[in-house]
Coordinates of C-alpha atoms in Angstrom, one line a residue:
X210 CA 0.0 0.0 0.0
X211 CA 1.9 3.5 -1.4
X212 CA 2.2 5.8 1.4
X213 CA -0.1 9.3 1.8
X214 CA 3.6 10.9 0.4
X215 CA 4.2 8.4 -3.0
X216 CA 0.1 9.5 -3.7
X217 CA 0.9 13.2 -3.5
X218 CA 4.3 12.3 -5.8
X219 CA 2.4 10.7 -8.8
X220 CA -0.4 13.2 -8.3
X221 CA 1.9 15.4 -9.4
X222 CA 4.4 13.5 -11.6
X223 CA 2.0 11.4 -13.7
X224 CA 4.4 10.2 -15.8
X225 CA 5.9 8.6 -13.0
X226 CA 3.1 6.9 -12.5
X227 CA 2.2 5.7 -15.8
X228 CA 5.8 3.9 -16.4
X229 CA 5.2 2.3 -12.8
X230 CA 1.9 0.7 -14.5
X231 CA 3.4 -0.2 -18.0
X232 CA 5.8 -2.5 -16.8
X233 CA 3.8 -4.2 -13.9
X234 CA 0.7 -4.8 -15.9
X235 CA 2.1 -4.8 -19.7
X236 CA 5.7 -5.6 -19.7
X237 CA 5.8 -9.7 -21.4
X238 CA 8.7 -11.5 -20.0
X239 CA 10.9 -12.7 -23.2
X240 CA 11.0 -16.2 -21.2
X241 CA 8.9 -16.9 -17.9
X242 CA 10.1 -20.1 -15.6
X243 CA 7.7 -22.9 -14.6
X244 CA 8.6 -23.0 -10.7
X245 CA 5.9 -26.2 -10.8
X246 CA 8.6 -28.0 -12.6
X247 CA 11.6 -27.3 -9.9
X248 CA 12.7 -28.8 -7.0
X249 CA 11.9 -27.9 -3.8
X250 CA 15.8 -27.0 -3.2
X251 CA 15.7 -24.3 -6.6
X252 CA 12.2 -22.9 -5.5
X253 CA 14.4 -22.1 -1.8
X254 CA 17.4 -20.6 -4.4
X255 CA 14.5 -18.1 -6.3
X256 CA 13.4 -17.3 -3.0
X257 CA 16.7 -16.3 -1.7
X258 CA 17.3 -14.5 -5.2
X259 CA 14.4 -12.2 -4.6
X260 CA 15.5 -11.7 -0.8
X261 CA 19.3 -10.4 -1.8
X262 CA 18.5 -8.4 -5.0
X263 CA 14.7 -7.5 -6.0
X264 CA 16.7 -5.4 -9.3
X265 CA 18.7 -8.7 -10.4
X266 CA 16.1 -10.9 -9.5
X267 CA 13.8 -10.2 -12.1
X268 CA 15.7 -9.9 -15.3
X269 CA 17.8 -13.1 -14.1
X270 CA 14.2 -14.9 -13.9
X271 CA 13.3 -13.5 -17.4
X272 CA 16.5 -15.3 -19.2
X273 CA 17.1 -17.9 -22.0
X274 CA 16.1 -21.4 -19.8
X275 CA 19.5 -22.5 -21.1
X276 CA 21.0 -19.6 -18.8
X277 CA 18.7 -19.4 -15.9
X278 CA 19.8 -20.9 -13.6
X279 CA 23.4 -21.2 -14.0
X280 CA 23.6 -17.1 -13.8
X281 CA 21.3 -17.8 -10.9
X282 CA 23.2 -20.0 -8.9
X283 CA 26.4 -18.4 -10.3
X284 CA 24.7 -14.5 -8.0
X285 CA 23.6 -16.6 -5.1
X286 CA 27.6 -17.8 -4.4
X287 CA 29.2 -14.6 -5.5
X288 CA 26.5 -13.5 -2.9
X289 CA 27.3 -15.9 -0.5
X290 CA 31.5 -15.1 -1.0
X291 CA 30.8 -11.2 -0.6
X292 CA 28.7 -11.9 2.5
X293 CA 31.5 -13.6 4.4
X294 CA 34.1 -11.1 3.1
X295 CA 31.7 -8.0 4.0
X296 CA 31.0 -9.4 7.8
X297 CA 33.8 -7.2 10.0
X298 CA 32.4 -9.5 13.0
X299 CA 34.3 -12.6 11.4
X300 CA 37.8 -12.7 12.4
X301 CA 40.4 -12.6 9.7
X302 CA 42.1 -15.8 10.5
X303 CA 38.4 -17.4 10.1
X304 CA 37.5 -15.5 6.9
X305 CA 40.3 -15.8 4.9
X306 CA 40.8 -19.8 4.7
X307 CA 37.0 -19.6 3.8
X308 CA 37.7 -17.1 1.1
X309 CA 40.5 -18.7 -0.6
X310 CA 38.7 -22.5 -0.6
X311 CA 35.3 -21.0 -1.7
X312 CA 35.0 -22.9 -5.3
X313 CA 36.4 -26.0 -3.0
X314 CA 33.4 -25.3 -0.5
X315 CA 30.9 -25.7 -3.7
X316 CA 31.5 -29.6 -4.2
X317 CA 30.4 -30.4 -0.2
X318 CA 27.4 -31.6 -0.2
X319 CA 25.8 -30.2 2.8
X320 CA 28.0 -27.3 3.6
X321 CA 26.5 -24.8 5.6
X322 CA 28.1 -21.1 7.6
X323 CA 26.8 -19.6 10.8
X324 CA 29.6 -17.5 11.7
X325 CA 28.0 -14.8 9.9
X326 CA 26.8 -11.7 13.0
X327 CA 23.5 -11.6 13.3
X328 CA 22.8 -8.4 11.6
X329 CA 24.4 -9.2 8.4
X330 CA 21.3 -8.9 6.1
X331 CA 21.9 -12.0 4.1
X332 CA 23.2 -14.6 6.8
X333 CA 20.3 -16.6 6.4
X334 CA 21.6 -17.7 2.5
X335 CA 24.9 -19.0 3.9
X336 CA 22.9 -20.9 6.9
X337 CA 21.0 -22.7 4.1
X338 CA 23.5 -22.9 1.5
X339 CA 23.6 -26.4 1.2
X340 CA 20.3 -25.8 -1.1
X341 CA 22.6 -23.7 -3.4
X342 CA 25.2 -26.7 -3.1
X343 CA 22.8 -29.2 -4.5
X344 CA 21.1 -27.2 -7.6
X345 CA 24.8 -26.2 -8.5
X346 CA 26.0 -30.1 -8.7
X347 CA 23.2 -30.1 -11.4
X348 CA 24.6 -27.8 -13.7
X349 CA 26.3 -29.0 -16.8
X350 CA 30.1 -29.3 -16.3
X351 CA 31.2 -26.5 -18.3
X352 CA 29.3 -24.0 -16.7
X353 CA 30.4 -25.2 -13.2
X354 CA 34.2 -25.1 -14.2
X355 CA 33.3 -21.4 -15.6
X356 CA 32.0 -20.3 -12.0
X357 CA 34.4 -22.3 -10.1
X358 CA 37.4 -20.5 -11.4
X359 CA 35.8 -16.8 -11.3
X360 CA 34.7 -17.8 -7.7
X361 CA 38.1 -18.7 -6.9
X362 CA 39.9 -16.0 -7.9
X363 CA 37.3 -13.7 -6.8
X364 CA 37.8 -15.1 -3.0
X365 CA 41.7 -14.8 -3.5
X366 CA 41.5 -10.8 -4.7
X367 CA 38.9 -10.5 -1.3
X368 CA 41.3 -12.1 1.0
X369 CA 44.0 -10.3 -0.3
X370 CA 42.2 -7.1 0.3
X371 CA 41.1 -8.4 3.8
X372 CA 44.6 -9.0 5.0
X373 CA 46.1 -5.8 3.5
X374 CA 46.1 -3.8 6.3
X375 CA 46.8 -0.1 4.5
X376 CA 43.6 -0.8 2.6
X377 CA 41.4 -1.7 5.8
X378 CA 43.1 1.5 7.7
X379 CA 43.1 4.1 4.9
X380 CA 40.9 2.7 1.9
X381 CA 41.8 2.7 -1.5
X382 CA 44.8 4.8 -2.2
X383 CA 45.4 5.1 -6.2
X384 CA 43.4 4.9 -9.3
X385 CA 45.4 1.7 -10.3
X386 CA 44.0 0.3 -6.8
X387 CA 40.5 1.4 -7.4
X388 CA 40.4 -0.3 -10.9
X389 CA 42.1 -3.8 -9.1
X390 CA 39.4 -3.3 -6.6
X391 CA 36.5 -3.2 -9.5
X392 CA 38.2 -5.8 -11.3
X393 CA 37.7 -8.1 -8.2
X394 CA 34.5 -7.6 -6.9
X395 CA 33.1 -6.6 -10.5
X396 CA 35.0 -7.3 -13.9
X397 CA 35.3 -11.1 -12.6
X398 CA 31.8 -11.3 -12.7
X399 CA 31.5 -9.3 -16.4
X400 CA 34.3 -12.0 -17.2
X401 CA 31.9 -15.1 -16.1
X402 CA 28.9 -14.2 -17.2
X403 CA 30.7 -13.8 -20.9
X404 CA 31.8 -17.0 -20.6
X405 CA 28.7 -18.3 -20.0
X406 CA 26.8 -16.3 -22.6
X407 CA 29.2 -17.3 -25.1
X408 CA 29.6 -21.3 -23.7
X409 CA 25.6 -21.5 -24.2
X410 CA 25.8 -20.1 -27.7
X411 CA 24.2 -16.9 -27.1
X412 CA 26.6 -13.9 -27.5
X413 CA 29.8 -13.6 -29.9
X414 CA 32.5 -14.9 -29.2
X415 CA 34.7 -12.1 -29.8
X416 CA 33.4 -10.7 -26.8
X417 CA 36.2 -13.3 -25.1
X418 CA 38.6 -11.6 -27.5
X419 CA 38.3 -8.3 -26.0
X420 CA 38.9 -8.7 -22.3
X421 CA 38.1 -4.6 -21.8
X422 CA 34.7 -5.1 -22.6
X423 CA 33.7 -7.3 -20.1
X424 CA 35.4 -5.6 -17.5
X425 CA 34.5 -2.5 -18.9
X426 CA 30.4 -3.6 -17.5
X427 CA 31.4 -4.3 -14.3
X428 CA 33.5 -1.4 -12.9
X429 CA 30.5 1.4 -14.6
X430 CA 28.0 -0.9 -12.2
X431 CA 30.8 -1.2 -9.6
X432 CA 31.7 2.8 -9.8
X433 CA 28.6 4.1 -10.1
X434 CA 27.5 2.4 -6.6
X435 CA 31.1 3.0 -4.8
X436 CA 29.9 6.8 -5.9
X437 CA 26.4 6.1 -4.9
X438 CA 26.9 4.8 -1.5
X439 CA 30.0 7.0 -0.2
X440 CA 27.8 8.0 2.6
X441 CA 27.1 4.5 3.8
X442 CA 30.1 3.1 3.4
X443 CA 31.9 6.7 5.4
X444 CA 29.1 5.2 8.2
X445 CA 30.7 1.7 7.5
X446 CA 34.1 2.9 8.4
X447 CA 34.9 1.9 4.3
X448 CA 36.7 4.4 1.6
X449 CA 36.7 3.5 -1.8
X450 CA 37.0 6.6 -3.2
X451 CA 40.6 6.7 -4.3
X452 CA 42.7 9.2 -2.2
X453 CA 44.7 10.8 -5.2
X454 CA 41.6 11.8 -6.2
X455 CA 39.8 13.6 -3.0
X456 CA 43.0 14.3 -1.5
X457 CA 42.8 17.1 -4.3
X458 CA 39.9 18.6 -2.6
X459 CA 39.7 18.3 0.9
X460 CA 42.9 17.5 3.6
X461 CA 40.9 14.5 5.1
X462 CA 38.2 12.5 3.7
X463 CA 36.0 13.2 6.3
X464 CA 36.0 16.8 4.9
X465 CA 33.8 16.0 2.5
X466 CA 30.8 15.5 4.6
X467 CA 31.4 18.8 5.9
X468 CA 28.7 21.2 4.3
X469 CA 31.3 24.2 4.8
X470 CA 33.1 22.4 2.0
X471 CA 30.3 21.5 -0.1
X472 CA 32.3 23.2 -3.4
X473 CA 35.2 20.9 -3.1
X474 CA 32.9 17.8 -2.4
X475 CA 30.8 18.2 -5.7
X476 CA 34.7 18.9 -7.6
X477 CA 35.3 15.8 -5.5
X478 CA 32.6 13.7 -6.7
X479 CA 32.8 15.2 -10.8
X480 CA 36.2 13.7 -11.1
X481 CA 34.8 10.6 -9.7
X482 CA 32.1 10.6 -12.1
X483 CA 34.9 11.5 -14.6
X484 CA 36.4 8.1 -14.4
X485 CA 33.6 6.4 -13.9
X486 CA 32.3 8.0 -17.7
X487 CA 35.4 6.3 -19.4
X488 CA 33.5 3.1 -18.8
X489 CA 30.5 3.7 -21.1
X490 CA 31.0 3.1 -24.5
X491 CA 32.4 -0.1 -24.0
X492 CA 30.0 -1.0 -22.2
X493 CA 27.9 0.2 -25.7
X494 CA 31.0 -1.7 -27.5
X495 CA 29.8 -4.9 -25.3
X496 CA 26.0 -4.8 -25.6
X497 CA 26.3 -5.0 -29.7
X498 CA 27.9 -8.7 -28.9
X499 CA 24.5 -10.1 -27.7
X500 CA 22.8 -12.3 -30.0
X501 CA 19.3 -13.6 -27.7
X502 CA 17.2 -10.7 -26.3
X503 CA 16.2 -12.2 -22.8
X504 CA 20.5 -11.8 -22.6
X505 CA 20.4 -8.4 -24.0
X506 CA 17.6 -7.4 -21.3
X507 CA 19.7 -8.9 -18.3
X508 CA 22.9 -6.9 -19.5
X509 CA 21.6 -3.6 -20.7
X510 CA 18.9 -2.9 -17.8
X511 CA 21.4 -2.2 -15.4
X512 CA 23.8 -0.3 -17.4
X513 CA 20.9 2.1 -18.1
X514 CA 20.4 2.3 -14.7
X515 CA 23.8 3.3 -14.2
X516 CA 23.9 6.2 -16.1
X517 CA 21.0 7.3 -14.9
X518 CA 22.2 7.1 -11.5
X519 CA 25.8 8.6 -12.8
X520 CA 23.5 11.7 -13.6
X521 CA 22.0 11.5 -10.6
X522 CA 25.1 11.8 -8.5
X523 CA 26.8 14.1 -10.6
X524 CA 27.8 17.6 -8.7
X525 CA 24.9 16.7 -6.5
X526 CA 25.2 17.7 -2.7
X527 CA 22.4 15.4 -1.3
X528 CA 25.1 12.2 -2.0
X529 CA 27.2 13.0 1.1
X530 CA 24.3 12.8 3.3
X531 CA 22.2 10.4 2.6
X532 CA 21.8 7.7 -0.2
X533 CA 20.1 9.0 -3.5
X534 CA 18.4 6.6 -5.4
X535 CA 16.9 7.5 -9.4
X536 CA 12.9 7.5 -8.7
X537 CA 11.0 3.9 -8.8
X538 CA 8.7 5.5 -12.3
X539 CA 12.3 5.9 -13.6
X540 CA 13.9 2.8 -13.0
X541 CA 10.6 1.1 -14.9
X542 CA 10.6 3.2 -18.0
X543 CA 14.1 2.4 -18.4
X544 CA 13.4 -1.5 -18.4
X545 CA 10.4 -0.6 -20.7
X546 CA 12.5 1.3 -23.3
X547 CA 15.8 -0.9 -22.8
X548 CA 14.8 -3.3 -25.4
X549 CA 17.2 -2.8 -28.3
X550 CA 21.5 -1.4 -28.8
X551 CA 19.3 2.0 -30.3
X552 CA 17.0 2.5 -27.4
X553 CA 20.0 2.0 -25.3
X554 CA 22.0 4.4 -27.1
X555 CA 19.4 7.3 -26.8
X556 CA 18.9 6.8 -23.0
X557 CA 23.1 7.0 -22.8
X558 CA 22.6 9.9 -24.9
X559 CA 19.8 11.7 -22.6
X560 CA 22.1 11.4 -19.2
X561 CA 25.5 12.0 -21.0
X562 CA 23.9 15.4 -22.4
X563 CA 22.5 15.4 -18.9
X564 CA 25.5 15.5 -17.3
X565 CA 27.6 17.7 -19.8
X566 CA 24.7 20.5 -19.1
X567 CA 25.4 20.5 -15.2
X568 CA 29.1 20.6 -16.1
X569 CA 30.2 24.2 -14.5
X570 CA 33.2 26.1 -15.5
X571 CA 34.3 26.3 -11.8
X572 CA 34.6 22.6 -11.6
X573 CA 38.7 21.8 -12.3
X574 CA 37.5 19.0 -14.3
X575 CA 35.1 21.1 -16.5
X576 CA 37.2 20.5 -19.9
X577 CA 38.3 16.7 -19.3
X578 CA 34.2 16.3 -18.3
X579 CA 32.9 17.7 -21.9
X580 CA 35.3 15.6 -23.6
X581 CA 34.1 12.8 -22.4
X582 CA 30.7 13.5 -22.7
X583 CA 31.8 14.5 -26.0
X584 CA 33.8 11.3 -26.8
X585 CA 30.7 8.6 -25.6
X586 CA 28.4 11.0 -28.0
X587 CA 30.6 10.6 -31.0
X588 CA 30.8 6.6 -30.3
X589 CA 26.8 6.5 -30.6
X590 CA 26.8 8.9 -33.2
X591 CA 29.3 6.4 -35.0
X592 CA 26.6 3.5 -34.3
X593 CA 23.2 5.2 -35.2
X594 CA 24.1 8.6 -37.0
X595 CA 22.0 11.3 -35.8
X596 CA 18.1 12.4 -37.2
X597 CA 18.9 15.6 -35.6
X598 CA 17.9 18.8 -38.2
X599 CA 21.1 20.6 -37.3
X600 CA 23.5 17.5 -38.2
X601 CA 21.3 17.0 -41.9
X602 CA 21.4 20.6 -42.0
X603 CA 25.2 21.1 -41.4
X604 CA 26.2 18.2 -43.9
X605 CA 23.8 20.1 -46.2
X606 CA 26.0 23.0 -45.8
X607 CA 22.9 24.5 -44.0
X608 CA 23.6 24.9 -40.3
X609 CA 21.0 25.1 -38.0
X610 CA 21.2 27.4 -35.4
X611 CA 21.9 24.9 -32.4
X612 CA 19.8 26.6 -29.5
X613 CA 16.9 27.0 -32.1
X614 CA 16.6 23.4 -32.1
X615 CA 17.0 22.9 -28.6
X616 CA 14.5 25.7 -27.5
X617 CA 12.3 23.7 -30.0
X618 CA 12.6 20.6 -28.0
X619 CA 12.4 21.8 -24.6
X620 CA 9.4 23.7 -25.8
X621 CA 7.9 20.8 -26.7
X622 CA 8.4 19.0 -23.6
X623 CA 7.4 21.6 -21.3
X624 CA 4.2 22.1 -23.4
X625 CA 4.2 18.2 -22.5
X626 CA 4.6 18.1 -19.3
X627 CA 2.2 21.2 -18.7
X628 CA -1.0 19.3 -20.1
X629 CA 0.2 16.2 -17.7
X630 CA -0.1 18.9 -15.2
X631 CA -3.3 20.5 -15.9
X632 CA -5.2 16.9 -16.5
X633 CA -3.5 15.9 -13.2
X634 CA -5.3 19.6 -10.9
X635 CA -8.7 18.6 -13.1
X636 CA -8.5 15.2 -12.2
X637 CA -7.8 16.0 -8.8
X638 CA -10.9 18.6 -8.3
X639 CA -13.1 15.9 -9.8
X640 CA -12.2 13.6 -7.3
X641 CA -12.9 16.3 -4.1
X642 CA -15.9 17.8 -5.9
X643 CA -17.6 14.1 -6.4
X644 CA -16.2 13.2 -2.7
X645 CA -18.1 16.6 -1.4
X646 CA -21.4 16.2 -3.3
X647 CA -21.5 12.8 -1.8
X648 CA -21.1 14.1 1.7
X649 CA -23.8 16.3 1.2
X650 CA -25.7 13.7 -0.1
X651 CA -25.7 11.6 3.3
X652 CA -25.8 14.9 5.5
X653 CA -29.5 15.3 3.6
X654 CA -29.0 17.4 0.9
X655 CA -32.4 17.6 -1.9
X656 CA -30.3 17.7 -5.1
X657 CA -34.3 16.9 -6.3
X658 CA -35.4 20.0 -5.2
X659 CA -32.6 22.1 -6.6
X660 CA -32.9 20.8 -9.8
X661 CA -36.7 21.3 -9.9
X662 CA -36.3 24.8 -9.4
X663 CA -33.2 25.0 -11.5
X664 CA -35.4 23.7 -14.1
X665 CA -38.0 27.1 -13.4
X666 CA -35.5 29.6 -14.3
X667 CA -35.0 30.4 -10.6
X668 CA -30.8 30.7 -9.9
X669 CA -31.0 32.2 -7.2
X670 CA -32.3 30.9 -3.7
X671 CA -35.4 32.5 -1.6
X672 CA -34.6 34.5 1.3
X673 CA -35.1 32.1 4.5
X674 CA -38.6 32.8 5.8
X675 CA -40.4 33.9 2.8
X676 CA -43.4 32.7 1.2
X677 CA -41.8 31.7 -1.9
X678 CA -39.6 29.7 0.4
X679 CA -42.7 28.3 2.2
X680 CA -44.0 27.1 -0.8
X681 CA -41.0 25.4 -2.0
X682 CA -40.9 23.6 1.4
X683 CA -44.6 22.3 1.0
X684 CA -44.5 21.2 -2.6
X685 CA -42.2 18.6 -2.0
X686 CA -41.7 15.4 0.3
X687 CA -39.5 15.3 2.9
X688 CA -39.5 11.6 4.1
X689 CA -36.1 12.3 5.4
X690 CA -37.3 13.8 8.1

């Protein structure tokens, strides 16, 4: 049940609303699983899949059946590693042997993990893991050998981490550390799922070729949420944001939280979004690789989420105190419109622009920023050459003026969003002027007997006391009283 707040929000953003109901009541999964025809231990798995990630969750259940659950079970134990390496109740000496011997672990039938404090949100996976265990043991060989060696050498990069003590005291320190960190917890998993993609004969296999690609998706997911959640992990006691970049802005990282020194934080978190942006057209690069659609859908929804998020971060102040999330109306007309490389393209092409018109000139970074704005913009333009009247009218030799064009649009979508408005204050009068007649209605009102004398040409009503009033009081029944 939306709260009395979400009711006034998609009163007044409609089209929030309307994306909300597109995809819950007319999105058509590209493949839909028969839970009647799994075990009871791969029902438990789909549950815990919806309990860890509600995002994943459903474009995982939406793929190829050849892929299902193999990219299922393959998020449940990456889940299931990250848990144990997450947990700062475990003791090191404890964690790391169970890090390093993960992909070991997956062959013990049985094999359960309570060590896990008992706030750690998904302990309750790793207590019943054994059900994970058994489905895995299931899977054709090749697909097992494929998450077996990305599982191990993820677990060896998280016990590294975990025993490095200059990264638990201080965080990340360089770039080249930030990207190692990505790589682990992020480009492993863009390197598995390729594999798997290409081992089920669904995506090119020149996508193995191109080892940049692959990593290229998981650090703009893996970025994008370090920059997302810099408030919750300062809470955490965690810093992933690199210090050769904030050291540039503030003396200590805490600094940044300060509002005082709220000009340096959004220069602080630009740059961040800076290398984050060199990311996304490979991840374009990558996309064009994928041959089945249900695959396309799993790996382009959240790298359209990304971006939007990216935007959302960008130079904004909210970030360093609390966690921003892009708006639920959003998120589904994004999975709506995410359906093909030129949809995708466009929505990279709406937050890029996004971004490179929140770009300020007092931001050290303003240059490097437009050029790579500039630089993803040219890549798509490369892809899907542009409609646009001033690019057919420049290679006409007839330019365009540009901000003709672009007064054009936004006219056009503020004309838009002004009818969504006005239909939104008409339908919202309708609703209080119905609700009010109907009061009246059960407090007694005669609508009868005002549209009887509505119907004589009388508009006005007699003065209390009077005969024409006495009149109109005897001519008709009153058996509500």
């Amino acid at each position: 049940m939306p709260s009395a707040s979400e009711l006034l929000y998609y009163a007044v953003h409609p089209n929030q609303l309307r994306s909300i109901i597109q995809w819950k009541v007319w999105h058509s999964p590209v493949h839909e699983r028969n839970p009647e025809k799994e075990s009871p231990e791969l029902r438990r798995c789909f549950q815990f899949l919806d309990q860890t990630s509600r995002s994943f969750s459903a474009v995982i259940k939406e793929l190829h059946p050849e892929l299902l659950v193999p990219v299922a079970l393959f998020y449940l134990i990456l889940r299931g590693l990250d848990t144990i390496e997450d947990d700062m109740t475990i003791n090191l000496s404890k964690k790391e042997p169970v890090l390093r011997s993960f992909q070991i672990i997956l062959d013990k039938e049985g094999w359960t993990y309570n060590d896990n404090g008992p706030k750690e949100k998904d302990r309750q996976l790793l207590v019943e893991f054994d059900v994970v265990i058994t489905e895995f043991c299931k899977v054709k060989p090749p697909y097992r050998a494929i998450i077996k060696d990305i599982t191990m050498r993820m677990g060896n990069g998280m016990a590294d981490y975990a025993n490095n003590a200059e990264h638990n005291t201080n965080g990340v320190n360089t770039v080249e550390d930030y990207d190692l960190y990505c790589h682990y917890v992020a480009g492993l998993v863009g390197e598995g799922l390729t594999r798997l993609f290409v081992e089920s004969g669904l995506a090119n296999p020149a996508l193995l070729e191109r080892s940049h690609l692959h990593e290229s998706m998981g650090c703009f997911l893996q970025k994008t949420n370090i920059i997302r959640d810099v408030r919750e992990d300062f809470d955490d006691k965690r810093r992933f944001w690199p210090k050769v970049i904030w050291s540039k802005h503030v003396s200590d990282f805490e600094n940044l939280f300060d509002k005082s020194n709220e000009d340096a934080a959004l220069n602080c978190i630009s740059e961040m979004c800076l290398d984050s942006l060199r990311h996304a057209d490979e991840c374009l690069f990558y996309l064009a690789g994928l041959k089945e659609q249900s695959v396309f859908n799993f790996c382009a929804i959240p790298q359209v989420m990304a971006v939007a998020t990216l935007e959302l971060v960008f130079r904004n102040p909210h970030v360093f105190q609390r966690n921003v999330k892009i708006t639920k109306g959003d998120a589904c007309q994004l999975m709506v419109d995410s359906t093909n490389l030129r949809s995708v393209c466009e929505i990279f092409r709406k937050y890029i622009r996004r971004i490179h018109k929140k770009n300020t000139p007092k931001d050290p970074n303003f240059l490097k920023i437009g050029i790579a704005c500039a630089k993803i913009e040219q890549f798509i333009e490369s892809i899907f050459p542009s409609q646009d009247p001033t690019v057919i009218g420049q290679a006409w030799g007839k330019p365009v003026p540009a901000e003709k064009a672009e007064k054009a649009r936004d006219d056009a979508a503020a004309r838009k969003e002004l009818l969504y408005v006005f239909a939104a204050v008409i339908g919202t009068l309708l609703i209080l002027s119905l609700v009010m007649v109907g009061i009246a209605y059960l407090a007694g009102a005669r609508f009868d007997v005002a549209l009887s004398e509505l119907k004589k040409g009388k508009f006005s009503p007699p003065v209390p006391g009077s005969e024409d009033a006495r009149k109109i009081v005897l001519q008709h029944d009153h058996g509500e009283l």
